[in-house]
XYZ file of C-alpha atoms in Angstrom:
528
model
C -27.597 14.643 -2.851
C -31.056 13.042 -3.350
C -30.069 9.561 -2.147
C -28.469 11.109 0.933
C -31.838 12.725 1.657
C -33.448 9.282 1.537
C -30.910 8.001 4.072
C -31.605 10.945 6.388
C -35.290 9.993 6.357
C -34.356 6.433 7.346
C -32.367 7.356 10.445
C -29.242 9.053 9.137
C -26.094 7.600 10.711
C -27.786 4.771 12.593
C -27.197 1.197 13.677
C -27.052 -0.076 10.104
C -24.336 2.382 9.059
C -22.213 1.593 12.132
C -22.494 -2.211 11.862
C -22.063 -2.145 8.073
C -18.929 0.009 8.338
C -17.380 -2.226 11.000
C -17.846 -5.363 8.910
C -16.388 -3.603 5.870
C -13.412 -2.368 7.922
C -12.021 -5.779 8.925
C -10.917 -6.675 5.361
C -9.250 -3.246 5.044
C -7.245 -4.003 8.194
C -5.965 -7.273 6.741
C -5.449 -6.065 3.174
C -3.095 -3.399 4.573
C -0.873 -6.194 5.919
C -0.535 -7.634 2.401
C 0.656 -4.279 1.093
C 3.729 -4.237 3.369
C 4.162 -7.993 3.721
C 7.412 -8.237 1.750
C 9.210 -6.285 4.460
C 9.153 -9.628 6.307
C 8.495 -12.416 3.799
C 11.333 -11.090 1.620
C 13.694 -9.929 4.378
C 17.447 -10.342 3.851
C 19.139 -12.223 6.731
C 22.898 -12.033 7.270
C 24.577 -14.691 5.099
C 27.864 -15.927 3.690
C 29.155 -18.678 1.428
C 28.983 -22.275 2.557
C 32.606 -23.266 3.383
C 34.144 -25.585 0.838
C 33.367 -29.179 1.862
C 35.856 -32.034 2.062
C 38.911 -30.032 3.171
C 41.427 -32.284 4.913
C 42.607 -31.194 8.355
C 39.582 -29.134 9.331
C 38.050 -31.673 11.709
C 39.581 -30.022 14.794
C 38.754 -26.445 13.757
C 35.930 -24.429 15.240
C 33.348 -23.097 12.809
C 34.769 -19.574 13.205
C 38.257 -20.832 12.304
C 36.886 -22.755 9.326
C 35.123 -19.626 8.137
C 38.327 -17.579 8.534
C 40.329 -19.787 6.160
C 37.574 -20.343 3.570
C 35.623 -17.066 3.278
C 37.231 -13.605 2.921
C 36.048 -10.656 5.007
C 34.444 -7.556 3.550
C 35.413 -3.971 4.387
C 33.367 -4.121 7.610
C 35.202 -7.215 8.820
C 32.206 -9.480 8.188
C 32.306 -12.652 6.056
C 31.918 -11.838 2.357
C 28.369 -12.541 1.188
C 28.988 -13.757 -2.347
C 32.599 -15.010 -2.632
C 34.837 -17.623 -0.974
C 38.474 -18.673 -1.328
C 39.237 -21.202 -4.006
C 41.719 -22.867 -1.630
C 41.850 -22.721 2.209
C 44.152 -20.006 3.561
C 45.843 -21.806 6.448
C 48.122 -18.847 7.226
C 45.102 -16.898 8.509
C 44.997 -19.246 11.518
C 48.356 -17.963 12.828
C 47.920 -16.507 16.360
C 49.564 -13.204 15.382
C 47.648 -12.828 12.128
C 45.796 -9.539 11.752
C 42.867 -8.834 9.443
C 44.131 -10.587 6.330
C 44.722 -8.753 3.074
C 42.901 -10.871 0.527
C 43.927 -8.805 -2.495
C 45.251 -11.128 -5.156
C 43.974 -14.295 -3.510
C 41.820 -16.278 -5.910
C 38.140 -16.528 -5.012
C 35.059 -18.142 -6.483
C 31.288 -17.772 -6.255
C 29.250 -19.674 -3.656
C 28.929 -22.852 -5.703
C 27.865 -24.917 -2.643
C 25.224 -22.468 -1.492
C 24.969 -20.120 1.479
C 24.698 -20.182 5.253
C 21.988 -17.886 6.665
C 21.742 -16.301 10.097
C 18.311 -17.434 11.287
C 18.392 -15.747 14.689
C 16.033 -12.973 13.490
C 14.747 -13.967 10.058
C 14.103 -17.697 10.329
C 12.604 -18.077 6.876
C 11.902 -15.846 3.870
C 11.679 -16.142 0.104
C 15.305 -14.961 0.087
C 16.540 -17.962 2.082
C 14.230 -20.448 0.372
C 15.177 -19.588 -3.207
C 18.623 -18.008 -2.597
C 17.603 -14.601 -4.004
C 20.945 -13.021 -3.130
C 24.089 -11.879 -4.925
C 23.266 -11.953 -8.667
C 19.595 -12.662 -7.893
C 19.266 -9.891 -5.283
C 17.190 -7.641 -7.648
C 14.465 -10.298 -7.706
C 13.103 -8.994 -4.387
C 12.433 -5.520 -5.769
C 11.168 -7.014 -9.016
C 8.599 -9.043 -7.077
C 7.435 -5.912 -5.221
C 7.142 -3.983 -8.497
C 5.051 -6.787 -9.985
C 2.776 -6.650 -6.930
C 2.354 -2.910 -7.442
C 1.566 -3.512 -11.123
C -1.233 -5.728 -9.811
C -2.439 -2.863 -7.608
C -2.459 -0.607 -10.692
C -4.325 -3.160 -12.830
C -6.797 -3.878 -10.039
C -7.832 -0.237 -9.824
C -8.390 -0.060 -13.571
C -10.178 -3.410 -13.933
C -12.269 -3.691 -10.789
C -13.342 -0.039 -10.868
C -15.159 -0.602 -14.146
C -16.503 -3.985 -13.070
C -17.838 -2.442 -9.883
C -19.837 0.133 -11.845
C -21.228 -2.639 -14.030
C -21.909 -5.492 -11.590
C -22.195 -3.709 -8.246
C -19.928 -3.018 -5.279
C -21.077 -5.976 -3.174
C -20.680 -8.491 -5.998
C -17.118 -7.409 -6.728
C -16.250 -7.357 -3.019
C -17.464 -10.953 -2.631
C -15.317 -11.956 -5.611
C -12.337 -10.007 -4.247
C -12.456 -11.700 -0.857
C -12.501 -15.089 -2.570
C -9.691 -14.070 -4.928
C -7.499 -12.910 -2.055
C -8.226 -16.112 -0.120
C -7.175 -18.321 -3.024
C -4.275 -16.225 -4.349
C -2.836 -15.557 -0.888
C -3.007 -19.232 0.052
C -1.308 -20.247 -3.197
C 1.467 -17.713 -2.555
C 2.002 -19.401 0.816
C 2.231 -22.969 -0.422
C 3.341 -23.095 -4.068
C 6.935 -24.285 -4.453
C 8.723 -21.844 -6.769
C 9.461 -18.144 -7.249
C 7.618 -17.582 -10.580
C 4.376 -18.865 -8.981
C 5.023 -16.617 -5.985
C 5.381 -13.552 -8.231
C 2.293 -14.376 -10.333
C -0.053 -14.858 -7.392
C 1.363 -11.784 -5.651
C 0.272 -9.935 -8.788
C -3.239 -11.337 -8.321
C -3.155 -10.334 -4.646
C -2.161 -6.799 -5.654
C -5.183 -6.577 -7.936
C -7.373 -7.616 -5.009
C -5.819 -4.950 -2.778
C -7.107 -2.206 -5.095
C -10.518 -3.823 -5.431
C -11.050 -4.186 -1.677
C -10.081 -0.575 -0.916
C -12.011 0.921 -3.831
C -15.233 -1.002 -3.309
C -15.122 -0.773 0.488
C -14.973 3.017 0.262
C -17.736 3.104 -2.360
C -20.058 0.786 -0.458
C -19.433 2.463 2.889
C -19.826 6.038 1.629
C -22.828 5.299 -0.581
C -24.742 4.018 2.456
C -23.583 6.967 4.588
C -25.477 10.279 4.918
C -23.540 13.452 4.144
C -22.774 14.300 7.771
C -21.157 10.895 8.324
C -18.961 10.692 5.225
C -15.957 12.590 6.578
C -15.917 10.430 9.691
C -16.302 7.261 7.593
C -13.417 8.203 5.316
C -11.218 9.001 8.317
C -12.227 5.708 9.927
C -11.091 3.729 6.860
C -7.771 5.609 6.849
C -7.065 4.784 10.472
C -8.081 1.137 10.000
C -5.535 0.888 7.175
C -2.899 2.441 9.446
C -3.772 -0.050 12.188
C -3.168 -2.865 9.700
C 0.453 -1.776 9.360
C 0.931 -2.050 13.122
C -0.893 -5.402 13.268
C 1.532 -6.717 10.637
C 4.500 -5.865 12.873
C 3.023 -7.953 15.702
C 2.113 -10.897 13.478
C 5.522 -10.930 11.807
C 7.257 -10.849 15.197
C 5.204 -13.820 16.389
C 5.340 -15.850 13.146
C 8.899 -15.995 11.768
C 8.240 -18.532 8.986
C 7.318 -16.622 5.820
C 4.853 -19.210 4.504
C 2.846 -19.320 7.744
C 2.953 -15.531 8.010
C 1.590 -15.289 4.468
C -1.182 -17.739 5.279
C -1.976 -16.031 8.592
C -2.751 -12.691 6.919
C -4.723 -14.502 4.195
C -6.869 -16.898 6.254
C -9.258 -14.186 7.579
C -10.420 -13.556 4.013
C -12.186 -16.922 4.060
C -14.278 -15.536 6.934
C -14.796 -12.232 5.108
C -15.972 -14.154 2.038
C -18.595 -16.007 4.095
C -20.103 -12.985 5.826
C -19.861 -10.760 2.717
C -22.982 -12.508 1.381
C -24.922 -10.722 4.139
C -23.691 -7.236 3.146
C -26.215 -4.936 1.459
C -25.616 -3.796 -2.112
C -25.457 -0.026 -2.570
C -28.991 1.311 -2.841
C -27.773 4.196 -4.967
C -26.111 1.834 -7.460
C -29.231 -0.349 -7.617
C -31.478 2.617 -8.423
C -29.129 4.048 -11.049
C -28.985 0.634 -12.724
C -32.739 0.097 -12.767
C -32.877 -2.505 -9.958
C -35.526 -0.588 -8.030
C -37.201 -3.603 -6.391
C -33.970 -4.709 -4.752
C -33.130 -1.103 -3.844
C -36.469 -0.712 -2.067
C -35.941 -3.998 -0.198
C -32.491 -2.894 0.954
C -33.700 0.529 2.047
C -36.438 -1.069 4.140
C -33.827 -3.300 5.821
C -31.840 -0.184 6.634
C -34.967 1.452 8.048
C -35.672 -1.583 10.231
C -32.136 -1.660 11.686
C -32.227 2.092 12.306
C -35.578 1.895 14.121
C -37.455 3.609 11.257
C -39.466 0.628 10.024
C -42.685 2.618 9.606
C -40.918 5.226 7.482
C -39.407 2.447 5.354
C -42.753 0.745 4.767
C -44.296 4.022 3.567
C -41.582 4.445 0.914
C -42.586 3.466 -2.660
C -40.628 2.829 -5.857
C -42.101 5.863 -7.593
C -41.183 8.098 -4.668
C -37.668 6.663 -4.597
C -37.139 7.216 -8.333
C -38.545 10.738 -8.104
C -36.044 11.588 -5.373
C -33.217 10.234 -7.557
C -34.290 11.863 -10.828
C -31.488 14.417 -10.783
C -28.772 11.775 -10.230
C -30.272 9.519 -12.904
C -30.202 12.362 -15.436
C -26.612 13.266 -14.544
C -25.588 9.649 -15.129
C -26.485 9.954 -18.810
C -23.829 12.617 -19.483
C -20.525 11.152 -20.659
C -16.998 12.482 -20.294
C -13.612 11.089 -21.259
C -10.040 11.423 -20.084
C -9.493 14.046 -22.785
C -11.713 16.416 -20.826
C -9.002 16.507 -18.153
C -6.638 18.334 -20.538
C -9.002 19.957 -23.050
C -8.987 23.434 -21.453
C -6.156 25.509 -19.901
C -7.504 25.422 -16.354
C -8.064 21.667 -16.425
C -4.607 21.106 -17.922
C -3.012 23.028 -15.053
C -4.983 21.132 -12.400
C -4.466 17.721 -14.011
C -0.754 18.213 -14.667
C -0.030 19.438 -11.154
C -2.078 16.694 -9.489
C -0.243 14.095 -11.604
C 2.987 15.293 -9.987
C 1.444 15.416 -6.507
C -0.020 11.901 -6.595
C 3.007 10.312 -8.270
C 5.593 11.862 -5.961
C 3.586 11.217 -2.783
C 3.172 7.510 -3.533
C 6.719 7.298 -4.904
C 8.292 8.677 -1.711
C 5.829 6.840 0.584
C 6.663 3.398 -0.768
C 10.312 4.314 -1.222
C 10.472 4.720 2.551
C 8.002 2.046 3.650
C 9.387 -0.877 1.628
C 13.064 -0.778 2.633
C 13.075 -1.044 6.416
C 16.174 -3.194 6.890
C 18.554 -0.416 5.834
C 18.069 1.379 9.177
C 19.883 -1.340 11.143
C 17.178 -1.468 13.842
C 14.693 -4.280 14.478
C 12.532 -4.421 11.364
C 9.524 -5.279 13.543
C 9.947 -2.116 15.614
C 10.480 0.033 12.530
C 7.325 -1.367 10.888
C 5.293 -0.576 14.002
C 6.700 2.955 14.263
C 6.132 3.603 10.545
C 2.487 2.618 11.021
C 2.018 4.523 14.290
C 3.407 7.778 12.878
C 0.452 7.962 10.473
C -2.002 8.423 13.371
C -0.830 11.872 14.560
C 0.256 12.822 11.023
C -3.249 12.426 9.605
C -4.794 14.203 12.593
C -2.473 17.202 12.195
C -3.155 17.287 8.456
C -6.900 17.374 9.093
C -6.518 20.322 11.481
C -4.309 22.324 9.114
C -6.607 21.635 6.150
C -9.587 22.862 8.148
C -8.064 26.027 9.621
C -5.307 27.055 7.167
C -6.193 25.643 3.773
C -5.698 22.775 1.365
C -2.996 24.281 -0.853
C -0.712 25.230 2.034
C -1.202 21.810 3.642
C -0.512 19.907 0.429
C 2.604 21.881 -0.462
C 4.006 21.999 3.083
C 3.775 18.276 3.791
C 5.243 17.332 0.410
C 8.208 19.664 0.890
C 8.717 18.465 4.478
C 8.628 14.816 3.362
C 11.291 15.417 0.727
C 13.372 17.464 3.157
C 13.431 14.647 5.745
C 14.661 12.214 3.090
C 17.375 14.606 1.896
C 18.553 15.387 5.458
C 18.950 11.661 6.112
C 21.635 11.526 3.427
C 23.949 13.548 5.677
C 23.290 11.595 8.887
C 26.062 9.045 9.641
C 25.036 5.426 9.169
C 25.881 4.526 12.760
C 23.307 7.054 14.083
C 20.559 4.520 13.550
C 17.900 5.957 15.854
C 18.140 9.426 14.306
C 18.038 8.018 10.765
C 14.981 5.927 11.629
C 13.231 8.883 13.285
C 13.812 11.139 10.264
C 12.555 8.427 7.912
C 9.466 7.869 10.078
C 8.746 11.599 10.006
C 9.164 11.566 6.229
C 6.675 8.729 5.897
C 4.270 10.519 8.247
C 4.470 13.658 6.122
C 3.786 11.529 3.021
C 0.727 10.044 4.758
C -0.487 13.570 5.530
C 0.095 14.582 1.913
C -1.887 11.525 0.770
C -4.800 12.418 3.036
C -4.827 15.986 1.778
C -4.554 14.880 -1.865
C -7.736 12.812 -1.641
C -9.776 15.756 -0.347
C -8.045 18.495 -2.362
C -8.301 16.617 -5.668
C -11.995 15.948 -5.120
C -12.549 19.673 -4.592
C -10.445 20.762 -7.587
C -12.106 18.512 -10.172
C -15.640 19.602 -11.205
C -18.584 17.328 -10.447
C -19.155 16.270 -14.048
C -15.670 14.770 -14.311
C -14.717 14.258 -10.669
C -14.683 10.437 -10.691
C -12.671 10.360 -13.917
C -10.162 12.802 -12.451
C -9.863 10.901 -9.177
C -9.374 7.632 -11.045
C -6.655 9.183 -13.197
C -4.948 10.576 -10.090
C -5.018 7.157 -8.448
C -3.360 5.637 -11.524
C -0.486 8.125 -11.182
C -0.087 7.145 -7.533
C 0.095 3.473 -8.504
C 2.724 4.228 -11.152
C 4.779 5.862 -8.408
C 4.499 2.742 -6.258
C 5.599 0.564 -9.196
C 8.671 2.707 -9.898
C 9.803 3.009 -6.252
C 11.182 -0.562 -5.895
C 13.077 -0.157 -9.170
C 14.824 2.969 -7.832
C 16.000 0.941 -4.824
C 17.984 -1.247 -7.237
C 20.144 1.766 -8.127
C 21.284 1.821 -4.511
C 23.267 -1.388 -5.049
C 25.565 0.611 -7.365
C 25.212 4.237 -6.180
C 23.961 4.129 -2.543
C 23.209 7.850 -2.264
C 21.154 8.192 -5.457
C 17.801 6.627 -4.370
C 17.511 9.032 -1.412
C 18.226 12.001 -3.694
C 15.520 10.893 -6.132
C 12.970 10.036 -3.427
C 13.598 13.393 -1.712
C 13.642 15.627 -4.780
C 10.358 14.398 -6.287
C 8.027 15.520 -3.442
C 9.867 18.829 -3.014
C 9.366 19.707 -6.696
C 5.707 18.669 -6.667
C 5.128 20.640 -3.435
C 6.543 23.778 -5.062
C 4.348 23.171 -8.130
C 1.253 22.750 -5.948
C 1.920 26.006 -4.088
C 2.378 27.926 -7.345
C -0.204 26.403 -9.699
C -3.198 25.188 -7.669
C -5.991 27.345 -6.269
C -7.284 27.275 -2.690
C -10.606 25.445 -2.191
C -11.161 25.899 1.569
C -14.643 27.289 2.253
C -15.259 27.487 -1.506
C -18.318 25.890 -3.180
C -17.582 22.836 -5.316
C -17.513 23.443 -9.050
C -19.980 21.403 -11.101
C -18.772 22.022 -14.658
C -15.497 22.485 -16.522
C -16.716 25.960 -17.503
C -16.906 26.950 -13.835
C -13.309 25.776 -13.355
C -12.149 27.986 -16.229
C -14.050 30.998 -14.858
C -12.575 30.524 -11.384
């Protein structure tokens, strides 16, 4: 805690920490919109086959009559999405004709393309590249590729951040998002779209990871909880901002560019951010660290205290952290002993299932049959009270109970929705929103609980490994949605069962950490 002591001497949570956190928060707000962007840029509008052109005698027909004789109806009485009659069925125009029985009538695929209902979704990658019928799985594939980018970004940029600094990697990330996001908006084909969405996903991880590091490493101990909560609520606000932007901008390319353009501004002002003083000292850049600390002192009204600080004094205060840095641990330490194996195995389930269910709910909003813009806003807004309630329960009841309860409740909401009739749209949406809120609460608890379960000497390794499991869950979730095209009930069963099982495991296998001192070594974990 030596560096935190230095910050307390220089004003604690002062003007610098507040201004610095605000400037770091804006990119988090916008990067959250990228995470859920495909709910709108890849939305499925109502569609049907283009009627067969060049049919004699159709000049006097209305479009509805033309559609009736050229495109069969599905079981809901709506025009079939992927088939049309080979020949026009003139008998269906008879005044006394009822819903025609098309069994046995020859049909063909939509060889002349499709007609899209643009009253709600004016433009999306679905309408631009006809990603429907046989190509329908391409939407979920694109989302999975984006999540692979999120997974790779955490692995790649985490290491680069430790080597080159948080500020340096943030500057690069803002530029990368600016370029990749703009190319997604304006390149002409689907493979380019998927590739640069992958790059954007990598940037998503980098921005979140390095924003948290840079913000918390400049924050005294008493301000860290508030700072972490602040970042969480900024991310939640981004989900609600996306709903408003998508409602106002119905063209997918301009929507994509609108959520990307601010990163050009972030890239410009990021050059004025201060590199982590703690990272600079631990990497031997003491001159720059001293300069940065004096800037902090000046902004916090402690200039005299900053001028009295010397390099030798600064290094002496950090001696304990510098010595701890020299000890090395590997992933194998997470499973080398029985106690660590139990913690690691259970947290793998918790992180995977939480992310799996969260994105299973959050990335398939059109199935509820209500305005996708309203659902997106509600799914973002539900996180606000959910995280607040989770914080209260964690503080007054305990971490284990909170973690297990919210996971089981999330899975239960998903399972209950299976039995709610499809036409009860409001109830289905409300249950799904509650499920997502419970997942958000479980996520919030997992971050704190995992940090308390892993010992200090391997805490960062354990947290990184947990985050990887969460990203794997987000990659798998879109793939499970594809099963719904063949067995509609199965995705909900899978998404609901996973958090329930992991909640039961957490309640049985993990220990309570509320009001307990943090463990520093693996040996302490085994003794506890």
